[in-house]
Structures are given as structure tokens and as C-alpha cells.
XYZ file of N, CA and C in Angstrom:
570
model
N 0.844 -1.178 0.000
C 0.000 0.000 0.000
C 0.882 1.232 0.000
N 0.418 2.276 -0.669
C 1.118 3.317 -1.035
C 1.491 4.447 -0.089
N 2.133 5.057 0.523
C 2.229 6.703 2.036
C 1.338 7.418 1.383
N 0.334 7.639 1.890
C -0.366 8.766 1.756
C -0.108 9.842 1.724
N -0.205 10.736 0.143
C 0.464 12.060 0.549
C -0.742 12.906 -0.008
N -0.571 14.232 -0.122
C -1.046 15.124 -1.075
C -1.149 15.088 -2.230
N -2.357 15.456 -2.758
C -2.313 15.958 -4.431
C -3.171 16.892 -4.661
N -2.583 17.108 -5.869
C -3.682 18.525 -6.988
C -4.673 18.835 -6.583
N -4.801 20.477 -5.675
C -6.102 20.372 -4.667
C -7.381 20.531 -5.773
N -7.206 20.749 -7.402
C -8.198 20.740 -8.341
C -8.587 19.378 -8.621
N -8.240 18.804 -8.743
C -8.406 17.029 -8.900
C -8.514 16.515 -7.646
N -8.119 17.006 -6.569
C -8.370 16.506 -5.339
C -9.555 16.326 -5.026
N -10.408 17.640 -5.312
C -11.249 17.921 -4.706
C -12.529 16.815 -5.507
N -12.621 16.674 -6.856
C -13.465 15.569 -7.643
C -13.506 14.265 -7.221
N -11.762 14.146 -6.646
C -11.165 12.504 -6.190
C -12.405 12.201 -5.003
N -11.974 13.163 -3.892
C -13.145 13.338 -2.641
C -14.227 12.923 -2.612
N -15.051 13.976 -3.554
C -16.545 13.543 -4.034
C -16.626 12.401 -4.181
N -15.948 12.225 -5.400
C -16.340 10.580 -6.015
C -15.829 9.085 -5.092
N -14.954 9.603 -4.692
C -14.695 8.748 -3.207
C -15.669 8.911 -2.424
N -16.326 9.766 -1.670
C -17.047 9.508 -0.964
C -18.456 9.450 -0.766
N -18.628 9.531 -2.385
C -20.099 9.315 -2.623
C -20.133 8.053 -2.768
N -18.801 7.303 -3.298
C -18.916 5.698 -3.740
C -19.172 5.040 -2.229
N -18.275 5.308 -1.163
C -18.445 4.686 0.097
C -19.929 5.042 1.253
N -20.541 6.566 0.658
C -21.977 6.807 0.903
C -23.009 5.764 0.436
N -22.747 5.909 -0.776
C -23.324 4.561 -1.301
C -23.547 3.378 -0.837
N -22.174 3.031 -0.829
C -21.780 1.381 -0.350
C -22.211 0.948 1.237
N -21.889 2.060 1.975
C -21.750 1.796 3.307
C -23.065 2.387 3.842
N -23.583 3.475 3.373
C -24.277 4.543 3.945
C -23.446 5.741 4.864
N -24.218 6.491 5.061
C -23.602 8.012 4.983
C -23.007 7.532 6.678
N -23.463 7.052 7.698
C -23.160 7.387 8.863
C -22.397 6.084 9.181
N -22.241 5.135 8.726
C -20.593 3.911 8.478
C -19.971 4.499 8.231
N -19.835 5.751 6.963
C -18.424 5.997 6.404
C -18.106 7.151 7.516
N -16.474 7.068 7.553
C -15.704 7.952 8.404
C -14.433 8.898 7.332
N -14.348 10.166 8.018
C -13.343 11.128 6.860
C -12.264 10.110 7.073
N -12.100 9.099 7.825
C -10.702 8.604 7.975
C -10.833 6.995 7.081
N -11.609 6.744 6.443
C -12.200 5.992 5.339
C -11.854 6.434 3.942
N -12.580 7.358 4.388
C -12.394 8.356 2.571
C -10.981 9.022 2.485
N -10.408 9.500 3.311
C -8.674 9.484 2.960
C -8.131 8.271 2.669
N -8.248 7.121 3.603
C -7.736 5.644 3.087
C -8.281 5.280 1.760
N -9.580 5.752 1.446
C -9.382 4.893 -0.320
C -9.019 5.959 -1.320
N -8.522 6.978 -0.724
C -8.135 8.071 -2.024
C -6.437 7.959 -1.865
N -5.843 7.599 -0.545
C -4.377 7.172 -0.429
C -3.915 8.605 0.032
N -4.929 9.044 0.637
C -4.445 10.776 1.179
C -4.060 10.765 2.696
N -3.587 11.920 2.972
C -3.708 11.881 4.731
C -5.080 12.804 4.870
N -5.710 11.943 6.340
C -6.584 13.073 6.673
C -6.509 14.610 6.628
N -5.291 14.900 6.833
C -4.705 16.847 7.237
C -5.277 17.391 5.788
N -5.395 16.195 4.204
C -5.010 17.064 3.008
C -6.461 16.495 2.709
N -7.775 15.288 3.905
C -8.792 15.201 3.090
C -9.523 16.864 3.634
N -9.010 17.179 5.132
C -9.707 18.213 5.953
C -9.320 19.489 5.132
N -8.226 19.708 4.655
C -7.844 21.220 3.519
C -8.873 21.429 2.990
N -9.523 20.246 2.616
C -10.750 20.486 1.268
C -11.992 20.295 1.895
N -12.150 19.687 2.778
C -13.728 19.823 3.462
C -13.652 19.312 5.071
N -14.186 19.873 5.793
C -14.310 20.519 7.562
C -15.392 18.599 7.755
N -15.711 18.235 7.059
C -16.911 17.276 7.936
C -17.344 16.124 6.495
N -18.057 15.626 6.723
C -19.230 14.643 5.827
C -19.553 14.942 5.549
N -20.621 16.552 6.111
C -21.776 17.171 5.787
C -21.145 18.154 5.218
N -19.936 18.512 4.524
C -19.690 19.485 3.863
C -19.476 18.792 2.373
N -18.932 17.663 2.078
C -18.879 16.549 1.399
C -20.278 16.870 0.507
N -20.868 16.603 1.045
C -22.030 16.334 0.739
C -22.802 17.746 0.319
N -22.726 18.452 1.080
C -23.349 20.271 0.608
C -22.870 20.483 -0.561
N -21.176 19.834 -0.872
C -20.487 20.282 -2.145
C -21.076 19.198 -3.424
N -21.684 18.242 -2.773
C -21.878 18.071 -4.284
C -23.484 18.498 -4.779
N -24.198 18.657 -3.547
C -25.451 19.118 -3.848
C -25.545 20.575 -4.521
N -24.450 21.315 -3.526
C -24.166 22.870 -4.646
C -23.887 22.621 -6.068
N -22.756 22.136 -6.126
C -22.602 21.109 -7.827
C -23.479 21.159 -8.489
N -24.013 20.416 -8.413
C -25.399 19.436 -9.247
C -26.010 20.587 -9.190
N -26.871 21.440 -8.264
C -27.297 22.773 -8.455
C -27.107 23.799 -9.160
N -26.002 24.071 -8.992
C -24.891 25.001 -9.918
C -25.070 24.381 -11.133
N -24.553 23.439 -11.449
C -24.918 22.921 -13.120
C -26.543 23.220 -13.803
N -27.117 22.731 -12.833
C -28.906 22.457 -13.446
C -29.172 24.054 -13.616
N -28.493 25.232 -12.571
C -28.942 26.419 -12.905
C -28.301 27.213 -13.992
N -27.421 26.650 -14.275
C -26.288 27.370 -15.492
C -27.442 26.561 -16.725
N -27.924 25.681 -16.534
C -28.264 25.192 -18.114
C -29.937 25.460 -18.154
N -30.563 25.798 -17.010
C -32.050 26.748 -16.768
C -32.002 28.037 -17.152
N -30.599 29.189 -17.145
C -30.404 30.125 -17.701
C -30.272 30.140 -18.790
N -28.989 28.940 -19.474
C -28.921 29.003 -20.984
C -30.594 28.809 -21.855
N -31.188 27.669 -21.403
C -32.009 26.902 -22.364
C -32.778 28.877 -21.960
N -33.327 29.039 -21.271
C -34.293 30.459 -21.284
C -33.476 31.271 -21.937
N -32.551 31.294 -22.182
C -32.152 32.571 -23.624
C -32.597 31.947 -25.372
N -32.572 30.670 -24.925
C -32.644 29.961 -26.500
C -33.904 29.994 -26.741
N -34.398 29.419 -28.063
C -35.804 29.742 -28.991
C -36.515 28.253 -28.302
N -37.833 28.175 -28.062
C -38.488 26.744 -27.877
C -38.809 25.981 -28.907
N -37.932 25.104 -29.056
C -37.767 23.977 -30.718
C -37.684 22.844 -29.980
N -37.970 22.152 -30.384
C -38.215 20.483 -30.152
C -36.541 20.503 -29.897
N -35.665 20.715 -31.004
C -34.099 20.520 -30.756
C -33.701 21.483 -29.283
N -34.277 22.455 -29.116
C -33.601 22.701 -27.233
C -33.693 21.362 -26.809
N -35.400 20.712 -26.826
C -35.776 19.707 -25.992
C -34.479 18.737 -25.339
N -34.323 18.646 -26.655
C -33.068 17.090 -26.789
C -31.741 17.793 -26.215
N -31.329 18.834 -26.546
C -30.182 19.626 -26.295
C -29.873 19.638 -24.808
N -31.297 19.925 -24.367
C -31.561 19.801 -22.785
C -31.583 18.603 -22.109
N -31.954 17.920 -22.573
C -32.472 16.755 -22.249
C -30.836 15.675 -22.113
N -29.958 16.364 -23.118
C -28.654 15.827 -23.053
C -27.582 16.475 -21.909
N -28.112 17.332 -22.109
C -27.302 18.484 -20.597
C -27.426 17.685 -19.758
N -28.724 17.364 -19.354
C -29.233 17.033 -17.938
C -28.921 16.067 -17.613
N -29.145 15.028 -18.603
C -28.769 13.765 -18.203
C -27.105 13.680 -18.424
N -26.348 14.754 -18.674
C -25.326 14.473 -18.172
C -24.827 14.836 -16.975
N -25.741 16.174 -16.343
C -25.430 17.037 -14.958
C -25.915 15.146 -13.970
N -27.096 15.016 -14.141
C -27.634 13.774 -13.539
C -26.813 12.495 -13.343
N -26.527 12.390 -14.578
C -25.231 10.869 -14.330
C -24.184 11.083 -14.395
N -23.422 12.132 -14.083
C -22.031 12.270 -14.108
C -21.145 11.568 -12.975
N -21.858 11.217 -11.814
C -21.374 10.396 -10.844
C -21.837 8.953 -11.142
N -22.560 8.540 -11.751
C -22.959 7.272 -12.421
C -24.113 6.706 -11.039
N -24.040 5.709 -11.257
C -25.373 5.228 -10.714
C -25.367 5.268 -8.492
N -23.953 5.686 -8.507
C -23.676 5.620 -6.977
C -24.517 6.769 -6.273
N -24.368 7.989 -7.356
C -25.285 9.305 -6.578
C -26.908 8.699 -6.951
N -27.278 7.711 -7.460
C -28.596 7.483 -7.217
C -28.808 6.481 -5.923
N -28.053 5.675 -5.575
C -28.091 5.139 -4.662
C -27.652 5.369 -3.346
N -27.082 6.170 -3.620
C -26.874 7.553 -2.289
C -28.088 8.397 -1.880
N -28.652 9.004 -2.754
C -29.994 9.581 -2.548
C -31.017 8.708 -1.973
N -31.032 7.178 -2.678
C -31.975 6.743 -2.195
C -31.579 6.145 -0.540
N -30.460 5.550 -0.423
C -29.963 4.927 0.749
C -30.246 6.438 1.577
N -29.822 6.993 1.668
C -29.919 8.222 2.667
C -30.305 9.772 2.650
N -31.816 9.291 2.236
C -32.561 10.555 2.084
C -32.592 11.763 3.153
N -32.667 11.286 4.906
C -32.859 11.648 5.656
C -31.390 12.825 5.328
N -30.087 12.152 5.197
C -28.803 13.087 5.257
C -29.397 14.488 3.902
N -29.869 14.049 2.951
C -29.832 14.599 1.739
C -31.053 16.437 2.486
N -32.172 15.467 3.024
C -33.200 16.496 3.603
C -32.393 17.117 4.888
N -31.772 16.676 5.484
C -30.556 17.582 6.509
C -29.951 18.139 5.995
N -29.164 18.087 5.564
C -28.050 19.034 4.940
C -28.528 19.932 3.662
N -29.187 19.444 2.884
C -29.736 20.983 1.631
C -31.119 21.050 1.588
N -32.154 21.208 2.896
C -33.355 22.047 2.684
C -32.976 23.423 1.710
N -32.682 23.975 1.696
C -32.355 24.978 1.078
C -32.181 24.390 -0.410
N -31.348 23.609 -0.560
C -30.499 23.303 -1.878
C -32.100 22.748 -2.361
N -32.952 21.949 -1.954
C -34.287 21.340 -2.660
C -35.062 22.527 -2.818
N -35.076 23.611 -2.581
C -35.533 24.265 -2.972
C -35.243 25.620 -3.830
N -34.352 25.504 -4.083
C -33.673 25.891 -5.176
C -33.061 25.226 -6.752
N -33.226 24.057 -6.056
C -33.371 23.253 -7.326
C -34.521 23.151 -8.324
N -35.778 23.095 -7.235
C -37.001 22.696 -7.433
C -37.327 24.032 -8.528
N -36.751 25.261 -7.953
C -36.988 26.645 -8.829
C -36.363 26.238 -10.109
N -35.157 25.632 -9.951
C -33.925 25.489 -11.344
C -34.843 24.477 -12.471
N -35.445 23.417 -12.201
C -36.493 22.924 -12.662
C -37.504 23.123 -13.634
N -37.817 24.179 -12.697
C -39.067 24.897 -13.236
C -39.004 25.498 -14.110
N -37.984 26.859 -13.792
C -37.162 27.162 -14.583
C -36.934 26.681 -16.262
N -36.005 25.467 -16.054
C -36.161 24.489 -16.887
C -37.170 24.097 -18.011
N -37.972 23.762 -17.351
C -39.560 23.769 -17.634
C -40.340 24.511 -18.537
N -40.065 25.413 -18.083
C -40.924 26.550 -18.520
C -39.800 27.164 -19.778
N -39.218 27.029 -19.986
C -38.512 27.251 -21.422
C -38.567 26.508 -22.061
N -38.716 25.280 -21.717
C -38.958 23.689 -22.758
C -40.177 24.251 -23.428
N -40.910 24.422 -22.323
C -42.822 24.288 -22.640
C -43.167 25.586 -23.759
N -43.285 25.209 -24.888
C -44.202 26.586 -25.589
C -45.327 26.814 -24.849
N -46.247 27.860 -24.788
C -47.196 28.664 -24.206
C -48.152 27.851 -25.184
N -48.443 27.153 -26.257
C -49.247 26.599 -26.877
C -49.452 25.276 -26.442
N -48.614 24.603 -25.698
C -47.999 23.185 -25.475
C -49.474 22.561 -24.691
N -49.920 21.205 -25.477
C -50.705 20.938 -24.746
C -50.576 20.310 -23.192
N -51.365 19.602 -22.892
C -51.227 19.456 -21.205
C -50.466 17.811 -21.429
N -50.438 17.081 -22.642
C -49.810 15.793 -22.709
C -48.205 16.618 -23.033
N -48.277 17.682 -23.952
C -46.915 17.746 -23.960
C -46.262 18.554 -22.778
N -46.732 19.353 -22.045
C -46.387 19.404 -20.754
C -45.521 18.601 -19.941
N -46.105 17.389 -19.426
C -45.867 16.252 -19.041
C -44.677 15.729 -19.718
N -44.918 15.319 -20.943
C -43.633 14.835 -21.799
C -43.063 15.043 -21.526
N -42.178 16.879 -21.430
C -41.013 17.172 -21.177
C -40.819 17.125 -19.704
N -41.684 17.005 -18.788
C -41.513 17.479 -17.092
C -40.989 15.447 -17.466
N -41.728 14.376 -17.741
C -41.330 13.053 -17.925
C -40.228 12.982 -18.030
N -39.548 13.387 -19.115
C -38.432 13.136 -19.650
C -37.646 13.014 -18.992
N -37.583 14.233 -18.422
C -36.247 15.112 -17.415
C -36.053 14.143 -16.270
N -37.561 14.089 -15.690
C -37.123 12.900 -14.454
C -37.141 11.163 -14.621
N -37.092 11.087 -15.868
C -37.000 10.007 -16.034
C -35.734 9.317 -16.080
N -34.944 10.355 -15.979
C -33.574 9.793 -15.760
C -33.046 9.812 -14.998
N -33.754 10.731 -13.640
C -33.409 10.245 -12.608
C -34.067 9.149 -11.910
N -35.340 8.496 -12.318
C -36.012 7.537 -12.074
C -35.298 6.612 -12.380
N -34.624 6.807 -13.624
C -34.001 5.270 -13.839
C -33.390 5.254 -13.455
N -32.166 6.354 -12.694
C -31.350 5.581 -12.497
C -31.526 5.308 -10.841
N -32.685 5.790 -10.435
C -33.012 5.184 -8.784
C -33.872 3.599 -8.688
N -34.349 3.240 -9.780
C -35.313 2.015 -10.065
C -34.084 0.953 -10.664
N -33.375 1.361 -11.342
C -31.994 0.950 -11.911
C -31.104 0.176 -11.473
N -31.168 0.972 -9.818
C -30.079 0.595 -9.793
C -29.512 -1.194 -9.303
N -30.606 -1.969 -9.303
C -30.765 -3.446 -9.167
C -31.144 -4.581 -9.810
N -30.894 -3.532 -11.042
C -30.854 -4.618 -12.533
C -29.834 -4.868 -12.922
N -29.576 -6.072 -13.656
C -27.920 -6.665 -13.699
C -27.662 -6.083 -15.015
N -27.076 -4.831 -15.313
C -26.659 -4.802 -16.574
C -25.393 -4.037 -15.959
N -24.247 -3.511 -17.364
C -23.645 -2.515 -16.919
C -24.036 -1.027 -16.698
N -23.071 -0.521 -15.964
C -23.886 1.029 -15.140
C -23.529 1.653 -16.648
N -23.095 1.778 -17.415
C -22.944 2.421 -18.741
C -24.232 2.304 -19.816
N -24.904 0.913 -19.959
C -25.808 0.219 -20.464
C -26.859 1.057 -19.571
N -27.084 0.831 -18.741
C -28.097 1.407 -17.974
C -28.035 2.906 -18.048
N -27.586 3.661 -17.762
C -27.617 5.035 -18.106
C -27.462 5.306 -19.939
N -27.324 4.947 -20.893
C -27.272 5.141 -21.794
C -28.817 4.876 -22.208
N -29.775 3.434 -21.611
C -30.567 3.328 -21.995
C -31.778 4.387 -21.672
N -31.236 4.823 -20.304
C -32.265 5.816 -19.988
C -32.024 6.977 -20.256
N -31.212 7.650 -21.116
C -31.284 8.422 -21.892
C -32.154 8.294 -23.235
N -31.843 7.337 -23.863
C -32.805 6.990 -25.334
C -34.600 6.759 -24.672
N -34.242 6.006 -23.178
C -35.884 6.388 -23.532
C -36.275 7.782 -22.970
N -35.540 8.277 -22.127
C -36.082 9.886 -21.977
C -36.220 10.217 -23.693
N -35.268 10.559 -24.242
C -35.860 11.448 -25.581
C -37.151 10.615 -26.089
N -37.206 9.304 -26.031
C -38.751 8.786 -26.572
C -39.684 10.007 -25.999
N -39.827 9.904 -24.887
C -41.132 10.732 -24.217
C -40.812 11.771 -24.655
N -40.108 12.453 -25.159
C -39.843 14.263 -25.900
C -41.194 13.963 -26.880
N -41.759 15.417 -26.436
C -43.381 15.773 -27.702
C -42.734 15.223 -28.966
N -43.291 14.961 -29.918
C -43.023 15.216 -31.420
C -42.940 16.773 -31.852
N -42.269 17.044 -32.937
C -42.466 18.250 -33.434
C -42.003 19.348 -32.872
């Protein structure tokens, strides 16, 4: 096994996340210890604490994340024209803001909702705006009440899958790829 040292506090900081969303996952949020998540990143605690004070900061950072992304692409899509092609455009954003941690941040959410509703009341409701947001630039003002739905479908359908997902035997690549193709199915026509 390797001395734990320091690294690249820009890459560090992704290593973290994804380290310790994998062992959130695996273990659940209140098994895993910061002195866990330095051992599988090969760090010392002193250089996991540089980058985050607790668990629950761990965790605020990736919920800001994911936030931060969904609101950068709720601003873009509302400057753009409402065309079936935003739809998909969006629809590809998202499901990449959504699975970029792969199927572990769905099983993190679901394993430990209670941590998720502790730590970002705030963040759910600001998302919930980013959404809407969302939403409401997809939706033409003509849009009927099925195509409504469609696009509000779509969007969470990929996070559905990948929370319903995550206990089907395929690969996590296979599985998120598929629930992308069927989100765009449910996109309106036209």
C-alpha cells in the first residue's frame, strides 16, 4: 500500500466527491468515516480536511454542484428559442449534470434521504426553482397538457431510472445510456 500524501487540490477535490459518494453509497452516509475516505483516495486526513471541515460538507459540495450545473443550463435553455431541438439539447445536458457520478449518486440519494433532507433544505428548494425554470422554457405557451408532461417526464426520467436501476444486472454504462434513449422517446413530437 502506497504513504499517503497530497495531491492537486483541483483534482483533489473531484477525487473526494467521487470517493465519498462511492463509500456513501456502499456503506451509507453514517458507516463511512473522513478517515475511510482518505484511506481509499491514499491521502492523509490533514489534506482530506484542507478540502472539506466534515461529511456534511462533502455532501453540501456536491449538492451545490449538481445545483450550480442544473442552474447554469435553466439560464442558458431560457435565452434559446423553444424547438423540439432545445428539448433534446436539454435533455442531453441534464442527463449528463444527472449521471455524471454514475449510478452511486442514485443510490446515495436513495440509501440516505434523511442526510440529503438535513443538509440541503435549502439546496431542494432551489433546485425545485432550477427545474421549473427548466420547464418553462422547454414548454411553448401553446404546449398541450400531454406535452407538458412529456417534457416534465423526460427530465425525471432519468433520474427515475437511475433510482429504479439501480438493481438490474446490466452494466452502469448500459443502464444510463438506456435511460437516456428512452427519456428522448417521451420528448413531444415536433
Amino acid at each position: 500500500m502506497s504513504t499517503p500524501t497530497a495531491v492537486e487540490p483541483p483534482r483533489t477535490r473531484e477525487r473526494i466527491l467521487d470517493a465519498a459518494l462511492a463509500l456513501f453509497a456502499e456503506k451509507g452516509y453514517d458507516a463511512t468515516s473522513m478517515r475511510e475516505i482518505a484511506e481509499q483516495l491514499g491521502i492523509t486526513k490533514a489534506a482530506l480536511y484542507y478540502h472539506f471541515d466534515s461529511k456534511a460538507d462533502i455532501v453540501r459540495a456536491m449538492l451545490a454542484d449538481t445545483e450550480r450545473r442544473v442552474a447554469e443550463l435553466a439560464a442558458w435553455a431560457q435565452q434559446q428559442p423553444c424547438t423540439p431541438d432545445l428539448s433534446r439539447q436539454v435533455l442531453a445536458r441534464w442527463s449528463d449534470i444527472m449521471q455524471a457520478r454514475g449510478l452511486a449518486a442514485f443510490r446515495f440519494v436513495v440509501a440516505n434521504r434523511a442526510v440529503i433532507d438535513e443538509l440541503g433544505p435549502e439546496r431542494h428548494d432551489g433546485m425545485h426553482a432550477c427545474v421549473g425554470d427548466l420547464c418553462t422554457a422547454l414548454v411553448p405557451a401553446s404546449a398541450s397538457v400531454e406535452d407538458q408532461l412529456r417534457i416534465r417526464l423526460a427530465l425525471m426520467s432519468i433520474n427515475m431510472a437511475g433510482l429504479v436501476g439501480t438493481d438490474i444486472d446490466a452494466d452502469e454504462s448500459d443502464l444510463l445510456t438506456a435511460a437516456r434513449r428512452l427519456a428522448l422517446e417521451l420528448l413531444p413530437d415536433a
